[in-house]
Coordinates of C-alpha atoms and ligand atoms in Angstrom, one line a residue:
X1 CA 35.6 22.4 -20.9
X2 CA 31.6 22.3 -19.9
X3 CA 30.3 18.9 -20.6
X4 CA 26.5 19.4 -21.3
X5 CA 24.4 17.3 -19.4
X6 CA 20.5 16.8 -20.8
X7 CA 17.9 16.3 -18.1
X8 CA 16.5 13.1 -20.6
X9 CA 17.7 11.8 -23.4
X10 CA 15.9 9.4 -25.6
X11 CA 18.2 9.0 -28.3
X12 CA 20.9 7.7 -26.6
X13 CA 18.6 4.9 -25.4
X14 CA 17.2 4.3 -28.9
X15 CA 20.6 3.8 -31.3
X16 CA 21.9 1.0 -30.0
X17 CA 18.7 -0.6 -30.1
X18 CA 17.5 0.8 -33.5
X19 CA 17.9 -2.7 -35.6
X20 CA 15.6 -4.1 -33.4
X21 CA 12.6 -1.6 -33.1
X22 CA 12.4 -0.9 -37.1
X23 CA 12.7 -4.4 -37.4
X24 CA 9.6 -4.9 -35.0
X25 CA 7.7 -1.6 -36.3
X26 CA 8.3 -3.5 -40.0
X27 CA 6.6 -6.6 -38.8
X28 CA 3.6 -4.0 -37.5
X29 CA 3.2 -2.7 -41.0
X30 CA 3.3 -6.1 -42.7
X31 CA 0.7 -7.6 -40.8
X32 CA -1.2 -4.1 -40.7
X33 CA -2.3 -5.0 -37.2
X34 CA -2.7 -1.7 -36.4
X35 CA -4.9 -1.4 -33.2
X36 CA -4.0 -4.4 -30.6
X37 CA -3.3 -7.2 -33.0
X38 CA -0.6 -10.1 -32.5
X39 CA 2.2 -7.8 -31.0
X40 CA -0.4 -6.3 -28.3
X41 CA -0.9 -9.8 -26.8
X42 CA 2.8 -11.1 -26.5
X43 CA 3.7 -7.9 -24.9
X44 CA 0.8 -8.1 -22.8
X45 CA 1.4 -11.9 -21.5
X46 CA 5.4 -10.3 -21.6
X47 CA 4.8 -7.6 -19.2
X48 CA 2.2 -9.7 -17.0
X49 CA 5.2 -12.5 -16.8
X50 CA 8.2 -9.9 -16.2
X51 CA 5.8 -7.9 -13.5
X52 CA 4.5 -11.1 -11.9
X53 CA 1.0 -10.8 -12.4
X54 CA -1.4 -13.0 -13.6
X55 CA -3.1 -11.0 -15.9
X56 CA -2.0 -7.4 -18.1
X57 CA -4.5 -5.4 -20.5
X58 CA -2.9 -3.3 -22.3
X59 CA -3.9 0.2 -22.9
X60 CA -3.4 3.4 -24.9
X61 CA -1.7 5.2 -21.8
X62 CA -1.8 5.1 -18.0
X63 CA -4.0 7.8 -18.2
X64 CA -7.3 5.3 -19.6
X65 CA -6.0 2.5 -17.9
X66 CA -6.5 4.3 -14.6
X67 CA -9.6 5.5 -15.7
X68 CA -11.0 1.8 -16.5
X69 CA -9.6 0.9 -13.0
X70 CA -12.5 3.4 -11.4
X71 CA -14.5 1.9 -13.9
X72 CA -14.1 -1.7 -13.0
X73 CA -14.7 -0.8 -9.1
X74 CA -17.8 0.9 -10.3
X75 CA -16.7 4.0 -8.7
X76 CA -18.8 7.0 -9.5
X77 CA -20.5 10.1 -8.4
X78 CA -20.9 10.6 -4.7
X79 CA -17.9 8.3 -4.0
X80 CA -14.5 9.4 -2.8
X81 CA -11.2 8.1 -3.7
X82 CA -8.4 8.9 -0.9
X83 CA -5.2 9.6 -2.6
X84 CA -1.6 12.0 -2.9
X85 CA -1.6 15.3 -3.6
X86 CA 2.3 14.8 -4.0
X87 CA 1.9 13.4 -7.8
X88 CA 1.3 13.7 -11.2
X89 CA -1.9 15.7 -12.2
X90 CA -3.2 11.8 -14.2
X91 CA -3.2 10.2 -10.7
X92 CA -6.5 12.7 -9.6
X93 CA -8.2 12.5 -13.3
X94 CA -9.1 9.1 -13.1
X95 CA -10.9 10.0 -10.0
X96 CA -12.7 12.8 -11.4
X97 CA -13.6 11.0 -14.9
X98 CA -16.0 8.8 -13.4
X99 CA -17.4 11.7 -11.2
X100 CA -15.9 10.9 -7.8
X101 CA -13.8 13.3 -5.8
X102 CA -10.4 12.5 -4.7
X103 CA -10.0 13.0 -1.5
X104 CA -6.4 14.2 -1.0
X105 CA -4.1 13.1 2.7
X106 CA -0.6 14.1 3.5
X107 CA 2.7 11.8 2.6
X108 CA 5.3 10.9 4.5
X109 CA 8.2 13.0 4.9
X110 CA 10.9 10.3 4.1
X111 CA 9.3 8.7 0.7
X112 CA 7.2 11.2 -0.7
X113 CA 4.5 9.2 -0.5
X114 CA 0.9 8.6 0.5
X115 CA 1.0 8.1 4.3
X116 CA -1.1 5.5 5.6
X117 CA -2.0 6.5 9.0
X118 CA -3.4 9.4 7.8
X119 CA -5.1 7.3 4.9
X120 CA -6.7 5.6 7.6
X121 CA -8.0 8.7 9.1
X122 CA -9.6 10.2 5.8
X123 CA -12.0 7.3 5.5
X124 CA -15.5 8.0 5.7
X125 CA -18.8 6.1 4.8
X126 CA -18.0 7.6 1.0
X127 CA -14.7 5.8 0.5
X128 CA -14.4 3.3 -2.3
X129 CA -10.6 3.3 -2.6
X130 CA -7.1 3.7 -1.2
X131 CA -4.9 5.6 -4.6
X132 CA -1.3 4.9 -3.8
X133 CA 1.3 6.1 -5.9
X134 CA 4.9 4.9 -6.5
X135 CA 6.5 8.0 -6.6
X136 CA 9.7 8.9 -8.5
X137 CA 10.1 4.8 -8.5
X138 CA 10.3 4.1 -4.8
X139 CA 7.0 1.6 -3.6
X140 CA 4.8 3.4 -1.5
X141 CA 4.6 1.7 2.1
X142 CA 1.9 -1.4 0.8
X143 CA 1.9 -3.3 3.7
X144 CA 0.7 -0.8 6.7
X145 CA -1.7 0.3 3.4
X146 CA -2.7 -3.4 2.9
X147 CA -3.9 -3.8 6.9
X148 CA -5.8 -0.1 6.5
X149 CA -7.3 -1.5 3.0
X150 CA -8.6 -4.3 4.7
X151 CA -9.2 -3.6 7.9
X152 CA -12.1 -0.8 6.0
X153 CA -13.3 -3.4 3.2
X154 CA -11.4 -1.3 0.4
X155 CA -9.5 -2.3 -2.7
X156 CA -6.3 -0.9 -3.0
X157 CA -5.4 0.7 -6.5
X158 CA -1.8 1.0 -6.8
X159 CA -0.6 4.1 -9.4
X160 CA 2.8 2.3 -10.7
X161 CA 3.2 4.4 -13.8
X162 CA 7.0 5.2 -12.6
X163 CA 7.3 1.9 -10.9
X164 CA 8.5 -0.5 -13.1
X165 CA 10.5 -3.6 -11.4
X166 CA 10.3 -1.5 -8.2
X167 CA 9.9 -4.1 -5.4
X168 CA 8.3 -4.0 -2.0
X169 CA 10.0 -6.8 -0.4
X170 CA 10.4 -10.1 -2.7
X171 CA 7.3 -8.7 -5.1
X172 CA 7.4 -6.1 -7.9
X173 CA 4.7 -3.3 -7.2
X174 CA 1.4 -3.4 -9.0
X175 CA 0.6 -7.1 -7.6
X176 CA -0.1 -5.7 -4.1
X177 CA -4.1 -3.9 -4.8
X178 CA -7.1 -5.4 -6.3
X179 CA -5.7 -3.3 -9.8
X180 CA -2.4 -2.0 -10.4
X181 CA -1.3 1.0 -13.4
X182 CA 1.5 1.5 -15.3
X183 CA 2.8 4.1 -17.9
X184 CA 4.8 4.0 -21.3
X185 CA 5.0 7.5 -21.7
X186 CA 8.1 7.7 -23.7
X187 CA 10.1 9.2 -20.7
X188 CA 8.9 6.8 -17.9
X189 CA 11.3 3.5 -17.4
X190 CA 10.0 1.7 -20.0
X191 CA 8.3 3.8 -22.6
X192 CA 6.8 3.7 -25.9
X193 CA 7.5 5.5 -28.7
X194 CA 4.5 7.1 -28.8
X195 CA 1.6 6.6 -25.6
X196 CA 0.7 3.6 -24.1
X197 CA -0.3 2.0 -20.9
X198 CA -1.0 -1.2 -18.8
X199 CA -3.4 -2.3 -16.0
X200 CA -2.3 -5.8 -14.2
X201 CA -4.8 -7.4 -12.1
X202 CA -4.7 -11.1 -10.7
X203 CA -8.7 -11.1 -10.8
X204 CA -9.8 -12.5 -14.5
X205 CA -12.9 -11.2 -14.7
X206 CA -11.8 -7.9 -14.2
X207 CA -9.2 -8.3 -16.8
X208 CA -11.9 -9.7 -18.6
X209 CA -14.1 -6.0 -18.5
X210 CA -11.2 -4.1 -18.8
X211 CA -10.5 -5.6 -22.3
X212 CA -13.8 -4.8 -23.0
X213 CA -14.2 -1.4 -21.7
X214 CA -11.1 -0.2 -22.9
X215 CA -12.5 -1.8 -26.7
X216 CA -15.5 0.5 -27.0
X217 CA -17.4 -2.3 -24.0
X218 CA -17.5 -4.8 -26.8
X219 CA -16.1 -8.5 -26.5
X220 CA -18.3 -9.7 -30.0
X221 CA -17.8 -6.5 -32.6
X222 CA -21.2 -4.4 -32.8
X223 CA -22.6 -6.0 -29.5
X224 CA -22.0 -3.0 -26.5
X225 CA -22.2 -4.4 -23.4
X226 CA -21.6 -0.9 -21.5
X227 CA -20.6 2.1 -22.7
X228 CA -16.7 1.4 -23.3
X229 CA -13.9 3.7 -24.3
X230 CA -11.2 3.4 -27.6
X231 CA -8.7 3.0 -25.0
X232 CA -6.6 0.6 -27.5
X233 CA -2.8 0.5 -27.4
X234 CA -1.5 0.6 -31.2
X235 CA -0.1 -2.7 -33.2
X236 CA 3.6 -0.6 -33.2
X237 CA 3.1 0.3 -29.4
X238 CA 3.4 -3.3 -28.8
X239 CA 6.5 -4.0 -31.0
X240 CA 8.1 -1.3 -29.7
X241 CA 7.8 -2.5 -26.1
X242 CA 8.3 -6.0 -27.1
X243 CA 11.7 -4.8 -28.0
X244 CA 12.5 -2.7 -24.9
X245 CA 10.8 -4.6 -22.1
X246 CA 13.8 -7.3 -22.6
X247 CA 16.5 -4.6 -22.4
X248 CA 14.3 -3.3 -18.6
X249 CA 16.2 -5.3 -16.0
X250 CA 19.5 -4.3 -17.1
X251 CA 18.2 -0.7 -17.4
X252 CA 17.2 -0.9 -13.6
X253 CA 20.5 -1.8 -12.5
X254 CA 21.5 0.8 -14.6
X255 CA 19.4 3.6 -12.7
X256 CA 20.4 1.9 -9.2
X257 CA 24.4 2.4 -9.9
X258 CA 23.7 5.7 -11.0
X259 CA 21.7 6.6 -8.2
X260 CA 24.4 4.7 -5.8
X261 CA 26.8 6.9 -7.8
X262 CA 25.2 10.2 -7.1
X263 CA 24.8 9.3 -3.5
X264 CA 28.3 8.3 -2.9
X265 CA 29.4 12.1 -4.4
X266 CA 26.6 13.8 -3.0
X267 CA 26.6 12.9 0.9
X268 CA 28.7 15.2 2.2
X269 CA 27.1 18.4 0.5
X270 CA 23.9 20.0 2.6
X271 CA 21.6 18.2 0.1
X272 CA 18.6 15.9 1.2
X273 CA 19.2 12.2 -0.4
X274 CA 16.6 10.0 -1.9
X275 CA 16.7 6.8 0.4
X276 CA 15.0 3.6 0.0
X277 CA 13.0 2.9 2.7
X278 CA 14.0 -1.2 4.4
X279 CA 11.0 -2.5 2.6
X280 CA 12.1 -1.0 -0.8
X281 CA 13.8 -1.0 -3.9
X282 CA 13.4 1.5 -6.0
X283 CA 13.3 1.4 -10.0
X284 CA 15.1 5.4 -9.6
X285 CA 12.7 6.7 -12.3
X286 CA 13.8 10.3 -10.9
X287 CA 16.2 11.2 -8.9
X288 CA 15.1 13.8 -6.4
X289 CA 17.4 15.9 -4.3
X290 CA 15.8 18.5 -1.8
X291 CA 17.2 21.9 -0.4
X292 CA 15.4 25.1 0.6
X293 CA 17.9 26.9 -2.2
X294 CA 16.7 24.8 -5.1
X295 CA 15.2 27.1 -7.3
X296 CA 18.7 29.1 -6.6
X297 CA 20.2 25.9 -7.5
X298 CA 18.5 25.0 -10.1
X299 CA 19.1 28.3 -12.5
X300 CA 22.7 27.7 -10.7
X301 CA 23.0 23.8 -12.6
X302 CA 21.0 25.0 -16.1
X303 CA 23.7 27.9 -16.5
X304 CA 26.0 25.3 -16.6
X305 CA 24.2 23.5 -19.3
X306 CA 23.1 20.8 -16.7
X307 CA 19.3 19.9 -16.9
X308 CA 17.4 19.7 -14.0
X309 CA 13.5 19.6 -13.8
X310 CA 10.5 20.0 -10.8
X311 CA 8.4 17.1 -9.7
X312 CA 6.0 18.6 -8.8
X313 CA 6.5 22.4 -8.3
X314 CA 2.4 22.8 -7.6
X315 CA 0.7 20.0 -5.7
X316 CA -2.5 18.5 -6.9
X317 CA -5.0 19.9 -4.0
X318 CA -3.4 23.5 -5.1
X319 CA -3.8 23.3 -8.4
X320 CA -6.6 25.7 -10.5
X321 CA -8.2 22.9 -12.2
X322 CA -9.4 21.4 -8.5
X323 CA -10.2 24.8 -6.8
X324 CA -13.8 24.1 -6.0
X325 CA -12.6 21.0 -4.4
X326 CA -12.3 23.7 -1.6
X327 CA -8.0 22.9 -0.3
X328 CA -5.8 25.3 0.4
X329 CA -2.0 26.9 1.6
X330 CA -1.1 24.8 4.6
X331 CA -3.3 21.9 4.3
X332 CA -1.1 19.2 3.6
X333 CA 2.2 21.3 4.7
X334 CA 4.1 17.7 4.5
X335 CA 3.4 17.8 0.4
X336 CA 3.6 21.2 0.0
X337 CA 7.1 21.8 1.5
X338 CA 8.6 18.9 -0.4
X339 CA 6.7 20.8 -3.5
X340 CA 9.4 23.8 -2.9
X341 CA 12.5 22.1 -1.9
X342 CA 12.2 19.0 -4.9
X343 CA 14.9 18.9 -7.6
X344 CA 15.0 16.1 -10.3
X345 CA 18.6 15.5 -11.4
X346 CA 19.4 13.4 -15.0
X347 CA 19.1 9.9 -14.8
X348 CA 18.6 7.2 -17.2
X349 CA 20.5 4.2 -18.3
X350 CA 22.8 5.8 -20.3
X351 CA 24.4 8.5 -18.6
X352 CA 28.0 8.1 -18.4
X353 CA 30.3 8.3 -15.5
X354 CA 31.7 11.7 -16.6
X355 CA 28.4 13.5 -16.8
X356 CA 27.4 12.1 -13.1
X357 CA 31.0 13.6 -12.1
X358 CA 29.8 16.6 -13.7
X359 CA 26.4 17.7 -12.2
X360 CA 27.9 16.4 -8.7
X361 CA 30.9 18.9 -9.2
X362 CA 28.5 21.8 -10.5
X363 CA 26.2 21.4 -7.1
X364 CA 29.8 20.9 -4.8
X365 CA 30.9 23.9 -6.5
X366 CA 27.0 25.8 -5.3
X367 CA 27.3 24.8 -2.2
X368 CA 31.3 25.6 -1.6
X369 CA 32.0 22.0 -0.9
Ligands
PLP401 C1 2.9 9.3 -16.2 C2 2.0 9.2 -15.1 C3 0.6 8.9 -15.3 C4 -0.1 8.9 -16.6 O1 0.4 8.1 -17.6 P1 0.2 8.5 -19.1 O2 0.7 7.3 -19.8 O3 1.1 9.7 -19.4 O4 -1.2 8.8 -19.3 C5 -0.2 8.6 -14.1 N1 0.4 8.7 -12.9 C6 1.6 9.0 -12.7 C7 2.2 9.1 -11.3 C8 2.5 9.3 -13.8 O5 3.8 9.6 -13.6

């Protein structure tokens, strides 16, 4: 019997849970607090308590809360942001929102991400900032990042949007830079039903602008301090998080046995593991295999109803929508490589023991293991 296995699957997160989020999307319509509102400031005092950071402003998605972060270092035109071309295209839009370039560097082989010696290198008199991202869950290398940060008089803005409760030695990520960003895509580790975002920061004042900038760069309604953005996250937004940020710890610990699961019946095929580096643990948003046969593997696993999925099939420096930014083929050959050999296999809290079994079985049976 073939046992399908879905690459995501919301559902299966949301019915045991259901009670709970239309009770908490009633409340929403009740009160008609429809744009930030009561809901919006417990989750965002909830989230800055669970993440360890002083301060959380919530936003509409990770997307404008990364684009208030350029704001709030009064990044602009002429400046240059040094960042990963190994990432989702959101990372690079911030940058180019508030007319800066990002200026891309190559990762490091064993984490996928940004690599800090070369960060180092990339810095000229245009820098304004260091762009980490936490890829695929696993906390980019902070400290050697930290000395280069400082060392050049930047500010370190940490991209968290798959990094929730990922630590870097006793502290969660996003605590590390001056700003850090998080996602609620419905997908990520803790998503919305719907989009949403957060920035943390342990600075008040700059939580203090991004509140406004993200509310049209008001604080006292029809007085603009600057021009501001309706970056608001929605009344049920909040609920809903409410709801699922107390379920996120045991959801982690979900993703870590399933990724210790996969290991344990993957290690013996020709396969490249994900591995947390000394310094890390990893909140397993994805968990990403490599093997110069993946796109052979990959039709391989979906004809046997197994989902699989690319992250990121095209890096960021290649893609069409930066072409005048002037990269090309072989420049960051580190990214690129990891580009072709990347496969995402299904995890999220719920999958069961079985359907683990079965997509390690379907790749032992690929590889003649
Ligand atoms: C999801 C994601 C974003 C953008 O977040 P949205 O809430 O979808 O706007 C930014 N960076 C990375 C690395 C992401 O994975």
């Amino acid at each position: 019997m073939i046992l399908s296995v879905p690459y995501l699957d919301l559902a299966a997160q949301m019915r045991p849970i259901r009670p709970e989020i239309d009770a908490a999307i009633a409340r929403v319509l009740d009160s008609c607090s429809f744009c930030l509102g009561p809901d919006v400031d417990a989750f965002e005092r909830e989230f800055a308590a669970f993440s360890g950071a002083p301060h959380a402003v919530a936003f509409n998605s990770g997307t404008s809360a990364l684009h208030v972060a350029m704001r709030l270092l009064d990044i602009g035109a002429g400046d240059e942001v040094i960042t990963t071309p190994f990432t989702f295209v959101a990372t690079t839009w911030a940058i180019s929102y508030v007319g800066a370039t990002p200026r891309f560097v190559d990762i490091e082989e064993a984490t996928f991400n940004l690599d800090p010696a070369k960060a180092e290198a990339a810095i000229s008199s245009r820098t304004k900032a260091i762009l980490p991202v936490h890829l695929y869950g696993h906390p980019a290398n902070l400290e050697p990042l930290l000395a280069v940060c400082g060392a050049a008089n930047l500010p370190l803005i940490e991209d968290a949007a798959q990094a929730h409760s990922a630590f870097y030695k006793n502290k969660c990520v996003g605590n590390f830079g001056v700003l850090g960003v998080f996602s609620f895509y419905p997908g990520k580790n803790l998503g919305a039903y719907g989009e949403s975002g957060a920035l943390v920061t342990s600075d008040p004042n700059l939580a203090e602008r991004a509140r406004s900038l993200r509310n049209h760069g008001s604080t006292v309604r029809y007085y603009h301090d600057e021009i501001g953005y309706n970056y608001r996250m929605e009344g049920i937004q909040g609920a809903v998080l409410r709801v699922k940020l107390k379920h996120l710890t045991a959801w982690t610990e979900a993703r870590r046995r399933i990724a210790h699961r996969y290991h344990a019946l993957l290690a013996d095929t020709p396969l490249q593991l994900p591995r947390e580096a000394p310094h890390a643990r990893s909140a397993y948003h994805l968990y990403v295999v490599r093997h110069p046969r993946r796109d052979a593997l990959m039709k391989f696993l979906e004809a046997r109803q197994i989902g699989c999925a690319l992250h990121y099939p095209v890096p960021v420096h290649l893609q069409k929508c930066y072409a005048a930014l002037a990269y090309k083929a072989g420049d960051f050959p580190i990214a690129e490589k990891a580009a072709s050999e990347c496969l995402s296999l299904p995890i999220y809290p719920e999958l069961t023991d079985e359907q683990i079994e079965a997509v390690a079985a379907a790749i032992r049976q690929f590889f003649g293991a």
